[in-house]
Short mmCIF file of N, CA and C in Angstrom, two decimals:
data_model
loop_
_atom_site.label_atom_id
_atom_site.label_comp_id
_atom_site.label_asym_id
_atom_site.label_seq_id
_atom_site.Cartn_x
_atom_site.Cartn_y
_atom_site.Cartn_z
N MET A 1067 65.50 73.39 132.86
CA MET A 1067 66.47 74.38 132.35
C MET A 1067 67.01 75.20 133.46
N TYR A 1068 68.24 75.23 133.44
CA TYR A 1068 69.09 76.34 134.43
C TYR A 1068 69.08 77.48 133.89
N VAL A 1069 68.93 78.50 134.67
CA VAL A 1069 69.16 79.91 134.19
C VAL A 1069 69.70 80.74 135.21
N ASN A 1070 70.51 81.81 134.92
CA ASN A 1070 71.18 82.64 135.87
C ASN A 1070 70.40 83.93 136.21
N GLU A 1071 70.82 84.61 137.01
CA GLU A 1071 70.11 85.97 137.29
C GLU A 1071 70.17 86.91 136.11
N ALA A 1072 71.17 86.86 135.41
CA ALA A 1072 71.33 87.87 134.25
C ALA A 1072 70.22 87.48 133.19
N ALA A 1073 69.94 86.26 133.05
CA ALA A 1073 68.95 85.84 132.04
C ALA A 1073 67.63 86.29 132.55
N CYS A 1074 67.35 86.24 133.90
CA CYS A 1074 66.02 86.60 134.41
C CYS A 1074 65.92 88.18 134.35
N GLN A 1075 66.94 88.97 134.48
CA GLN A 1075 66.85 90.38 134.47
C GLN A 1075 66.69 90.76 132.72
N MET A 1076 67.36 90.03 132.05
CA MET A 1076 67.28 90.40 130.51
C MET A 1076 65.80 90.22 130.03
N LEU A 1077 65.26 88.98 130.49
CA LEU A 1077 63.96 88.61 129.88
C LEU A 1077 62.80 89.04 130.72
N GLY A 1078 63.05 89.40 131.97
CA GLY A 1078 61.95 89.86 132.83
C GLY A 1078 61.05 88.88 133.47
N TYR A 1079 61.66 87.78 133.46
CA TYR A 1079 60.84 86.45 134.16
C TYR A 1079 61.70 86.12 135.40
N SER A 1080 60.91 85.52 136.28
CA SER A 1080 61.63 84.85 137.46
C SER A 1080 62.36 83.79 137.16
N ARG A 1081 63.34 83.15 137.95
CA ARG A 1081 64.11 81.95 137.73
C ARG A 1081 63.11 80.91 137.57
N GLU A 1082 62.07 80.86 138.50
CA GLU A 1082 61.13 79.72 138.37
C GLU A 1082 60.33 79.68 137.16
N GLU A 1083 59.93 80.95 136.60
CA GLU A 1083 59.15 81.00 135.36
C GLU A 1083 60.04 80.46 134.35
N LEU A 1084 61.25 80.80 134.17
CA LEU A 1084 62.14 80.44 132.97
C LEU A 1084 62.39 79.00 133.12
N GLN A 1085 62.67 78.42 134.46
CA GLN A 1085 62.91 77.01 134.51
C GLN A 1085 61.84 76.15 134.06
N SER A 1086 60.60 76.74 134.20
CA SER A 1086 59.43 75.83 133.78
C SER A 1086 59.16 76.11 132.13
N MET A 1087 59.84 76.95 131.50
CA MET A 1087 59.52 77.06 130.19
C MET A 1087 60.45 76.29 129.31
N ALA A 1088 59.85 75.95 128.15
CA ALA A 1088 60.61 75.32 127.02
C ALA A 1088 61.18 76.46 126.24
N VAL A 1089 62.32 76.19 125.46
CA VAL A 1089 62.97 77.21 124.55
C VAL A 1089 61.94 77.95 123.55
N SER A 1090 60.88 77.20 123.15
CA SER A 1090 59.83 77.68 122.36
C SER A 1090 59.12 78.85 123.06
N GLY A 1091 59.17 78.79 124.36
CA GLY A 1091 58.38 79.93 125.15
C GLY A 1091 59.15 81.19 124.97
N LEU A 1092 60.50 81.23 124.60
CA LEU A 1092 61.23 82.41 124.53
C LEU A 1092 61.24 82.84 123.00
N ASN A 1093 61.16 81.83 122.04
CA ASN A 1093 61.15 81.95 120.66
C ASN A 1093 60.10 80.87 120.01
N PRO A 1094 58.95 81.31 119.65
CA PRO A 1094 58.02 80.29 119.18
C PRO A 1094 58.44 79.69 117.99
N GLU A 1095 59.46 80.32 117.12
CA GLU A 1095 59.84 79.82 115.88
C GLU A 1095 60.80 78.65 116.14
N VAL A 1096 61.32 78.28 117.32
CA VAL A 1096 62.02 77.21 117.72
C VAL A 1096 61.23 76.22 118.41
N ALA A 1097 60.46 75.56 117.63
CA ALA A 1097 59.41 74.54 118.36
C ALA A 1097 59.23 73.41 117.16
N GLY A 1098 58.87 72.33 117.63
CA GLY A 1098 58.69 71.22 116.76
C GLY A 1098 59.83 70.73 116.00
N ALA A 1099 59.71 70.86 114.52
CA ALA A 1099 60.66 70.36 113.51
C ALA A 1099 61.81 71.33 113.61
N ALA A 1100 61.71 72.60 113.96
CA ALA A 1100 62.85 73.45 114.07
C ALA A 1100 63.73 73.06 115.20
N TRP A 1101 63.14 72.79 116.41
CA TRP A 1101 63.74 72.44 117.58
C TRP A 1101 64.62 70.98 117.25
N ASP A 1102 63.88 70.03 116.66
CA ASP A 1102 64.45 68.76 116.29
C ASP A 1102 65.70 68.99 115.33
N ALA A 1103 65.53 69.86 114.41
CA ALA A 1103 66.76 69.97 113.43
C ALA A 1103 67.86 70.73 114.19
N HIS A 1104 67.59 71.51 115.10
CA HIS A 1104 68.69 72.11 115.89
C HIS A 1104 69.41 71.10 116.89
N TRP A 1105 68.49 70.34 117.55
CA TRP A 1105 69.02 69.17 118.27
C TRP A 1105 69.97 68.22 117.52
N ASN A 1106 69.48 67.93 116.35
CA ASN A 1106 70.35 66.96 115.51
C ASN A 1106 71.58 67.46 115.10
N GLU A 1107 71.54 68.79 114.62
CA GLU A 1107 72.82 69.45 114.28
C GLU A 1107 73.85 69.63 115.42
N LEU A 1108 73.27 69.87 116.63
CA LEU A 1108 74.11 70.11 117.84
C LEU A 1108 74.75 68.67 118.23
N LYS A 1109 73.91 67.61 118.11
CA LYS A 1109 74.55 66.17 118.41
C LYS A 1109 75.61 65.85 117.41
N LYS A 1110 75.30 66.36 116.14
CA LYS A 1110 76.29 65.90 115.06
C LYS A 1110 77.58 66.70 115.21
N HIS A 1111 77.58 67.91 115.49
CA HIS A 1111 78.74 68.87 115.58
C HIS A 1111 79.32 68.90 116.87
N GLY A 1112 78.55 68.81 117.96
CA GLY A 1112 79.06 68.87 119.31
C GLY A 1112 78.96 70.39 119.79
N ALA A 1113 78.93 71.31 118.86
CA ALA A 1113 78.72 72.70 119.33
C ALA A 1113 78.34 73.44 118.14
N VAL A 1114 77.41 74.49 118.48
CA VAL A 1114 77.05 75.34 117.30
C VAL A 1114 76.98 76.79 117.93
N ARG A 1115 77.16 77.73 117.04
CA ARG A 1115 76.97 79.20 117.42
C ARG A 1115 76.09 79.62 116.44
N LEU A 1116 74.91 80.41 116.77
CA LEU A 1116 74.06 81.01 116.10
C LEU A 1116 73.41 82.28 116.63
N GLU A 1117 72.88 83.10 115.82
CA GLU A 1117 72.13 84.19 116.30
C GLU A 1117 70.63 83.89 116.20
N SER A 1118 69.86 84.42 117.13
CA SER A 1118 68.38 84.16 117.16
C SER A 1118 67.79 85.46 117.90
N ILE A 1119 66.50 85.35 118.24
CA ILE A 1119 65.87 86.24 119.07
C ILE A 1119 65.08 85.59 120.15
N HIS A 1120 65.02 86.27 121.27
CA HIS A 1120 64.20 85.89 122.31
C HIS A 1120 63.28 87.05 122.70
N TYR A 1121 62.09 86.57 123.15
CA TYR A 1121 60.92 87.50 123.37
C TYR A 1121 60.89 87.72 124.89
N ALA A 1122 61.03 88.98 125.38
CA ALA A 1122 61.07 89.25 126.90
C ALA A 1122 59.57 89.25 127.19
N ARG A 1123 59.35 89.17 128.63
CA ARG A 1123 58.00 89.26 129.16
C ARG A 1123 57.32 90.41 128.56
N ASP A 1124 57.85 91.70 128.57
CA ASP A 1124 57.23 92.79 128.17
C ASP A 1124 57.04 93.09 126.67
N GLY A 1125 57.36 91.95 125.92
CA GLY A 1125 57.09 91.95 124.48
C GLY A 1125 58.44 92.47 123.76
N ARG A 1126 59.43 92.93 124.25
CA ARG A 1126 60.62 93.31 123.64
C ARG A 1126 61.34 92.07 122.78
N VAL A 1127 61.75 92.44 121.64
CA VAL A 1127 62.47 91.48 120.94
C VAL A 1127 63.94 91.62 121.08
N ILE A 1128 64.62 90.64 121.60
CA ILE A 1128 66.02 90.78 122.05
C ILE A 1128 66.81 89.92 121.05
N PRO A 1129 67.68 90.64 120.31
CA PRO A 1129 68.73 89.66 119.55
C PRO A 1129 69.63 88.99 120.43
N VAL A 1130 69.80 87.75 120.12
CA VAL A 1130 70.80 86.93 121.07
C VAL A 1130 71.78 86.20 120.29
N GLU A 1131 72.93 86.08 120.77
CA GLU A 1131 73.96 85.04 120.24
C GLU A 1131 73.97 83.90 121.08
N ILE A 1132 73.76 82.71 120.58
CA ILE A 1132 73.69 81.46 121.36
C ILE A 1132 74.96 80.57 121.02
N ALA A 1133 75.71 80.24 121.97
CA ALA A 1133 76.79 79.26 121.88
C ALA A 1133 76.25 77.95 122.64
N ALA A 1134 75.75 76.99 121.72
CA ALA A 1134 75.23 75.77 122.24
C ALA A 1134 76.28 74.66 122.25
N ASN A 1135 76.37 73.90 123.33
CA ASN A 1135 77.28 72.70 123.36
C ASN A 1135 76.45 71.44 123.68
N TYR A 1136 76.68 70.38 123.08
CA TYR A 1136 76.08 69.12 123.33
C TYR A 1136 76.87 68.26 124.53
N ILE A 1137 76.25 67.97 125.44
CA ILE A 1137 76.82 67.38 126.65
C ILE A 1137 76.01 66.03 126.87
N GLN A 1138 76.79 64.92 126.99
CA GLN A 1138 76.09 63.62 127.32
C GLN A 1138 76.69 63.14 128.69
N HIS A 1139 76.03 62.97 129.70
CA HIS A 1139 76.46 62.60 131.13
C HIS A 1139 75.52 61.40 131.43
N GLU A 1140 76.27 60.29 131.67
CA GLU A 1140 75.63 58.98 131.95
C GLU A 1140 74.53 58.69 130.92
N ASP A 1141 73.22 58.74 131.10
CA ASP A 1141 72.30 58.35 130.21
C ASP A 1141 71.58 59.47 129.71
N SER A 1142 72.03 60.72 130.17
CA SER A 1142 71.24 61.94 129.84
C SER A 1142 72.04 62.86 128.81
N GLU A 1143 71.28 63.49 127.90
CA GLU A 1143 71.89 64.29 127.00
C GLU A 1143 71.38 65.71 127.37
N TYR A 1144 72.33 66.74 127.12
CA TYR A 1144 72.03 68.15 127.55
C TYR A 1144 72.59 69.18 126.49
N ASN A 1145 71.89 70.25 126.43
CA ASN A 1145 72.19 71.39 125.53
C ASN A 1145 72.68 72.49 126.48
N CYS A 1146 74.00 72.52 126.61
CA CYS A 1146 74.38 73.65 127.55
C CYS A 1146 74.67 74.85 126.66
N ALA A 1147 73.75 75.86 126.83
CA ALA A 1147 73.99 77.14 125.95
C ALA A 1147 74.27 78.27 126.73
N ILE A 1148 75.10 79.18 126.25
CA ILE A 1148 75.38 80.36 126.62
C ILE A 1148 74.66 81.36 125.86
N VAL A 1149 73.90 82.27 126.31
CA VAL A 1149 73.14 83.18 125.54
C VAL A 1149 73.52 84.64 125.93
N ARG A 1150 73.95 85.45 124.94
CA ARG A 1150 74.28 86.69 125.18
C ARG A 1150 73.36 87.78 124.32
N ASP A 1151 73.03 88.85 124.94
CA ASP A 1151 72.23 89.96 124.44
C ASP A 1151 73.05 90.63 123.50
N ILE A 1152 72.66 90.74 122.22
CA ILE A 1152 73.66 91.32 121.21
C ILE A 1152 72.86 92.64 120.70
N THR A 1153 71.98 93.20 121.45
CA THR A 1153 71.25 94.23 120.95
C THR A 1153 72.22 95.46 120.58
N GLU A 1154 73.15 95.73 121.55
CA GLU A 1154 74.04 96.93 121.27
C GLU A 1154 74.94 96.56 119.98
N ARG A 1155 75.38 95.29 119.77
CA ARG A 1155 76.12 94.87 118.51
C ARG A 1155 75.12 95.22 117.28
N HIS A 1156 73.85 94.91 117.37
CA HIS A 1156 72.92 95.13 116.28
C HIS A 1156 72.82 96.68 115.91
N GLN A 1157 72.73 97.34 117.14
CA GLN A 1157 72.61 98.80 116.95
C GLN A 1157 73.79 99.45 116.30
N MET A 1158 75.08 98.98 116.74
CA MET A 1158 76.33 99.44 116.17
C MET A 1158 76.43 99.13 114.54
N LEU A 1159 75.86 97.84 114.26
CA LEU A 1159 76.07 97.47 112.97
C LEU A 1159 75.02 98.28 112.02
N GLU A 1160 73.87 98.60 112.66
CA GLU A 1160 72.85 99.45 111.93
C GLU A 1160 73.41 100.68 111.79
N ALA A 1161 74.01 101.27 112.71
CA ALA A 1161 74.78 102.68 112.63
C ALA A 1161 75.90 102.73 111.51
N VAL A 1162 76.69 101.49 111.50
CA VAL A 1162 77.62 101.49 110.44
C VAL A 1162 76.95 101.37 109.18
N ARG A 1163 75.93 100.63 108.92
CA ARG A 1163 75.29 100.64 107.65
C ARG A 1163 74.63 101.85 107.17
N ILE A 1164 74.07 102.57 108.11
CA ILE A 1164 73.61 103.95 107.72
C ILE A 1164 74.77 104.86 107.40
N SER A 1165 75.87 104.81 108.06
CA SER A 1165 77.11 105.74 107.77
C SER A 1165 77.56 105.23 106.41
N GLU A 1166 77.68 103.98 106.13
CA GLU A 1166 78.21 103.48 104.81
C GLU A 1166 77.22 104.06 103.63
N LYS A 1167 76.11 104.10 103.84
CA LYS A 1167 75.01 104.50 102.81
C LYS A 1167 75.24 106.04 102.72
N GLN A 1168 75.36 106.72 103.73
CA GLN A 1168 75.61 108.15 103.67
C GLN A 1168 76.85 108.44 102.83
N LEU A 1169 77.90 107.73 103.29
CA LEU A 1169 79.21 107.72 102.63
C LEU A 1169 79.11 107.60 101.15
N ARG A 1170 78.39 106.53 100.79
CA ARG A 1170 78.24 106.13 99.26
C ARG A 1170 77.52 107.47 98.56
N ARG A 1171 76.48 107.92 99.22
CA ARG A 1171 75.68 108.99 98.74
C ARG A 1171 76.63 110.22 98.47
N GLU A 1172 77.37 110.49 99.58
CA GLU A 1172 78.33 111.65 99.52
C GLU A 1172 79.22 111.42 98.48
N SER A 1173 79.93 110.23 98.34
CA SER A 1173 80.95 109.92 97.52
C SER A 1173 80.35 110.18 95.94
N GLU A 1174 79.17 109.58 95.75
CA GLU A 1174 78.53 109.83 94.47
C GLU A 1174 78.33 111.35 94.13
N ARG A 1175 77.82 112.08 95.14
CA ARG A 1175 77.72 113.57 94.99
C ARG A 1175 78.98 114.19 94.68
N ASN A 1176 80.04 113.92 95.39
CA ASN A 1176 81.22 114.39 95.23
C ASN A 1176 81.91 113.90 93.92
N ARG A 1177 81.67 112.86 93.27
CA ARG A 1177 82.05 112.45 92.00
C ARG A 1177 81.52 113.38 91.00
N TYR A 1178 80.06 113.66 91.22
CA TYR A 1178 79.49 114.66 90.13
C TYR A 1178 80.13 115.94 90.11
N LEU A 1179 80.37 116.45 91.45
CA LEU A 1179 80.95 117.91 91.67
C LEU A 1179 82.34 117.75 90.90
N LEU A 1180 83.02 116.84 91.24
CA LEU A 1180 84.33 116.64 90.61
C LEU A 1180 84.30 116.73 89.12
N GLN A 1181 83.36 116.02 88.52
CA GLN A 1181 83.22 115.97 87.14
C GLN A 1181 82.77 117.41 86.47
N ALA A 1182 81.99 118.05 87.29
CA ALA A 1182 81.61 119.39 86.87
C ALA A 1182 82.76 120.36 86.99
N ALA A 1183 83.53 120.19 88.13
CA ALA A 1183 84.63 121.17 88.08
C ALA A 1183 85.71 120.87 87.25
N THR A 1184 85.96 119.51 86.95
CA THR A 1184 86.94 119.17 85.86
C THR A 1184 86.61 119.68 84.61
N GLY A 1185 85.40 119.74 84.26
CA GLY A 1185 84.82 120.38 82.95
C GLY A 1185 85.02 121.79 83.04
N ALA A 1186 84.68 122.45 84.03
CA ALA A 1186 84.86 123.83 84.10
C ALA A 1186 86.45 124.26 84.16
N LEU A 1187 87.10 123.46 84.75
CA LEU A 1187 88.72 123.87 84.51
C LEU A 1187 89.23 123.46 83.30
N ALA A 1188 88.72 122.51 82.61
CA ALA A 1188 89.16 122.20 81.26
C ALA A 1188 88.86 123.40 80.20
N CYS A 1189 87.56 123.94 80.30
CA CYS A 1189 87.18 125.02 79.74
C CYS A 1189 88.09 126.27 79.80
N CYS A 1190 88.31 126.47 81.21
CA CYS A 1190 89.24 127.60 81.54
C CYS A 1190 90.61 127.58 80.76
N ALA A 1191 91.28 126.21 81.04
CA ALA A 1191 92.63 126.08 80.49
C ALA A 1191 92.55 126.31 78.97
N HIS A 1192 91.48 125.68 78.46
CA HIS A 1192 91.29 125.83 76.88
C HIS A 1192 91.31 127.31 76.41
N GLY A 1193 90.43 128.19 77.21
CA GLY A 1193 90.26 129.44 76.76
C GLY A 1193 91.48 130.26 77.06
N VAL A 1194 92.31 130.10 78.09
CA VAL A 1194 93.47 130.89 78.32
C VAL A 1194 94.51 130.43 77.25
N LEU A 1195 94.71 129.06 77.08
CA LEU A 1195 95.83 128.70 76.38
C LEU A 1195 95.57 128.71 74.72
N GLU A 1196 94.43 128.50 74.41
CA GLU A 1196 94.23 128.43 72.96
C GLU A 1196 93.19 129.55 72.32
N LYS A 1197 92.70 130.28 73.12
CA LYS A 1197 91.54 131.22 72.53
C LYS A 1197 92.13 132.71 72.89
N ALA A 1198 92.74 132.87 74.02
CA ALA A 1198 93.14 134.18 74.47
C ALA A 1198 94.62 134.39 73.77
N VAL A 1199 94.83 135.66 73.67
CA VAL A 1199 96.29 135.92 73.05
C VAL A 1199 96.93 136.77 74.31
N VAL A 1200 97.70 135.89 75.01
CA VAL A 1200 98.44 136.40 76.25
C VAL A 1200 99.94 136.41 75.89
N ARG A 1201 100.49 137.62 76.01
CA ARG A 1201 101.97 137.64 75.79
C ARG A 1201 102.85 137.82 77.10
N PRO A 1202 103.96 137.50 77.22
CA PRO A 1202 104.79 137.90 78.26
C PRO A 1202 104.74 139.24 78.66
N GLY A 1203 104.49 139.69 79.94
CA GLY A 1203 104.41 141.03 80.28
C GLY A 1203 103.05 141.57 80.53
N ASP A 1204 102.14 140.84 79.79
CA ASP A 1204 100.66 141.50 79.71
C ASP A 1204 100.17 141.34 81.15
N VAL A 1205 99.37 142.33 81.48
CA VAL A 1205 98.57 142.47 82.59
C VAL A 1205 97.25 141.87 82.51
N VAL A 1206 96.96 140.83 83.32
CA VAL A 1206 95.52 140.17 83.09
C VAL A 1206 94.93 140.21 84.44
N LEU A 1207 93.69 140.63 84.50
CA LEU A 1207 92.80 140.72 85.63
C LEU A 1207 91.92 139.36 85.73
N VAL A 1208 92.12 138.72 86.79
CA VAL A 1208 91.32 137.46 87.08
C VAL A 1208 90.50 137.81 88.28
N THR A 1209 89.17 137.54 88.00
CA THR A 1209 88.12 137.76 89.13
C THR A 1209 87.77 136.50 89.82
N GLY A 1210 87.95 136.45 91.11
CA GLY A 1210 87.57 135.27 91.98
C GLY A 1210 88.72 134.32 92.14
N PRO A 1211 89.06 134.10 93.33
CA PRO A 1211 90.15 133.17 93.78
C PRO A 1211 89.80 131.84 94.13
N GLY A 1212 88.67 131.36 93.49
CA GLY A 1212 88.22 130.03 93.55
C GLY A 1212 89.10 129.12 92.73
N ALA A 1213 88.69 127.85 92.75
CA ALA A 1213 89.66 126.93 92.04
C ALA A 1213 89.91 127.27 90.52
N ILE A 1214 88.95 127.72 89.85
CA ILE A 1214 89.06 128.24 88.50
C ILE A 1214 89.91 129.42 88.41
N GLY A 1215 89.59 130.39 89.30
CA GLY A 1215 90.52 131.65 89.35
C GLY A 1215 91.90 131.31 89.52
N LEU A 1216 92.22 130.34 90.43
CA LEU A 1216 93.53 130.12 90.99
C LEU A 1216 94.27 129.22 89.78
N LEU A 1217 93.51 128.36 89.10
CA LEU A 1217 94.16 127.66 87.90
C LEU A 1217 94.44 128.62 86.78
N THR A 1218 93.56 129.57 86.48
CA THR A 1218 93.70 130.59 85.52
C THR A 1218 94.98 131.40 85.68
N ALA A 1219 95.04 131.75 87.06
CA ALA A 1219 96.27 132.57 87.43
C ALA A 1219 97.55 131.87 87.26
N GLN A 1220 97.44 130.52 87.65
CA GLN A 1220 98.62 129.68 87.32
C GLN A 1220 99.13 129.46 85.91
N ILE A 1221 98.10 129.31 85.03
CA ILE A 1221 98.31 129.23 83.62
C ILE A 1221 98.86 130.59 83.12
N LEU A 1222 98.30 131.63 83.37
CA LEU A 1222 98.76 132.97 83.06
C LEU A 1222 100.18 133.18 83.44
N LEU A 1223 100.64 132.82 84.71
CA LEU A 1223 101.86 132.99 85.25
C LEU A 1223 103.04 132.24 84.36
N ALA A 1224 102.53 130.88 83.98
CA ALA A 1224 103.32 130.15 83.22
C ALA A 1224 103.65 130.76 81.92
N GLN A 1225 102.66 131.65 81.52
CA GLN A 1225 102.92 132.37 80.23
C GLN A 1225 103.65 133.70 80.33
N ALA A 1226 104.17 133.93 81.61
CA ALA A 1226 104.95 135.02 81.98
C ALA A 1226 104.02 136.39 81.88
N ALA A 1227 102.76 136.14 82.19
CA ALA A 1227 101.87 137.38 82.35
C ALA A 1227 101.92 137.93 83.81
N THR A 1228 101.61 139.18 83.97
CA THR A 1228 101.38 139.80 85.40
C THR A 1228 99.82 139.62 85.62
N VAL A 1229 99.70 138.85 86.82
CA VAL A 1229 98.22 138.64 87.14
C VAL A 1229 97.74 139.52 88.29
N VAL A 1230 96.68 139.98 88.18
CA VAL A 1230 95.94 140.62 89.22
C VAL A 1230 94.73 139.82 89.64
N LEU A 1231 94.70 139.40 90.72
CA LEU A 1231 93.62 138.51 91.32
C LEU A 1231 92.78 139.22 92.27
N VAL A 1232 91.48 139.34 91.91
CA VAL A 1232 90.62 140.24 92.75
C VAL A 1232 89.53 139.22 93.36
N GLY A 1233 89.26 139.39 94.61
CA GLY A 1233 88.21 138.74 95.31
C GLY A 1233 87.46 139.65 96.37
N THR A 1234 86.62 139.08 97.28
CA THR A 1234 86.08 139.86 98.31
C THR A 1234 86.75 139.63 99.44
N PRO A 1235 86.36 140.34 100.56
CA PRO A 1235 87.00 140.10 101.82
C PRO A 1235 86.92 138.78 102.38
N ASP A 1236 85.82 138.02 102.05
CA ASP A 1236 85.60 136.58 102.45
C ASP A 1236 86.69 135.71 101.74
N ASP A 1237 87.27 136.11 100.75
CA ASP A 1237 88.16 135.26 99.89
C ASP A 1237 89.73 135.56 100.49
N GLN A 1238 89.87 136.03 101.60
CA GLN A 1238 91.28 136.36 101.98
C GLN A 1238 92.11 135.13 102.15
N VAL A 1239 91.64 134.02 102.60
CA VAL A 1239 92.52 132.77 102.67
C VAL A 1239 92.92 132.31 101.31
N ARG A 1240 91.91 132.48 100.37
CA ARG A 1240 92.41 132.15 99.06
C ARG A 1240 93.25 133.07 98.25
N LEU A 1241 93.02 134.31 98.63
CA LEU A 1241 93.95 135.25 98.16
C LEU A 1241 95.41 135.10 98.62
N ASP A 1242 95.38 134.88 99.92
CA ASP A 1242 96.75 134.52 100.54
C ASP A 1242 97.53 133.19 99.89
N LEU A 1243 96.53 132.29 99.53
CA LEU A 1243 97.15 131.10 98.83
C LEU A 1243 97.64 131.47 97.39
N ALA A 1244 96.88 132.47 96.68
CA ALA A 1244 97.34 132.96 95.46
C ALA A 1244 98.76 133.51 95.62
N ARG A 1245 98.98 134.30 96.68
CA ARG A 1245 100.33 134.77 96.71
C ARG A 1245 101.28 133.88 96.92
N GLN A 1246 101.12 132.80 97.72
CA GLN A 1246 102.07 131.73 97.99
C GLN A 1246 102.34 131.00 96.64
N LEU A 1247 101.36 131.02 95.65
CA LEU A 1247 101.49 130.40 94.40
C LEU A 1247 102.16 131.31 93.56
N GLY A 1248 102.55 132.42 93.68
CA GLY A 1248 103.29 133.43 92.84
C GLY A 1248 102.62 134.54 92.40
N VAL A 1249 101.22 134.66 92.73
CA VAL A 1249 100.54 135.93 92.17
C VAL A 1249 100.84 137.16 93.07
N LEU A 1250 101.56 138.11 92.46
CA LEU A 1250 102.10 139.24 93.17
C LEU A 1250 101.11 140.31 93.58
N HIS A 1251 99.95 140.34 92.90
CA HIS A 1251 98.93 141.36 92.97
C HIS A 1251 97.65 140.80 93.32
N THR A 1252 97.27 140.93 94.57
CA THR A 1252 95.97 140.50 94.86
C THR A 1252 95.12 141.59 95.64
N THR A 1253 93.92 141.57 95.46
CA THR A 1253 93.10 142.57 96.35
C THR A 1253 91.69 142.02 96.54
N ALA A 1254 91.23 142.47 97.86
CA ALA A 1254 89.92 142.10 98.14
C ALA A 1254 88.98 143.07 98.23
#
């Protein structure tokens, strides 16, 4: 087996040690029948690309990508394999999987929050439009410039009421938004 310096550094073996080893010395799962099956597939297709693992001298498990090529020269057959350490790729894929899981969890949480908010907004609209008696020019006090308060103010403005929207000093950004939406009287 021919090996380069990068393989020696990756696996922690000397060149002589690696050259004296069989592939099963780096991955015991590739021995006997498994090696025979790999060799037959390689001869049949001429080239194969696969992911596997190699065991380093210090016991680390290193995920690798192997690009193997079948070569026949004179009366000898060879497996010319280029092996790349794909540890970083696996770490990035794991990070992506974790991010996707968190995103799904957040998406589900947001869906429930949206459903809760939609229900509250529907109750607000129903109360203002169908239960309260609001005439043009009535002065109506709305407490809280959150989503429900802002929607209530918009519904009341559509009914030509004068809206006074009250919040706290922490609500200043939302009170400013209310003024942009047409609420003329706001106070913190």
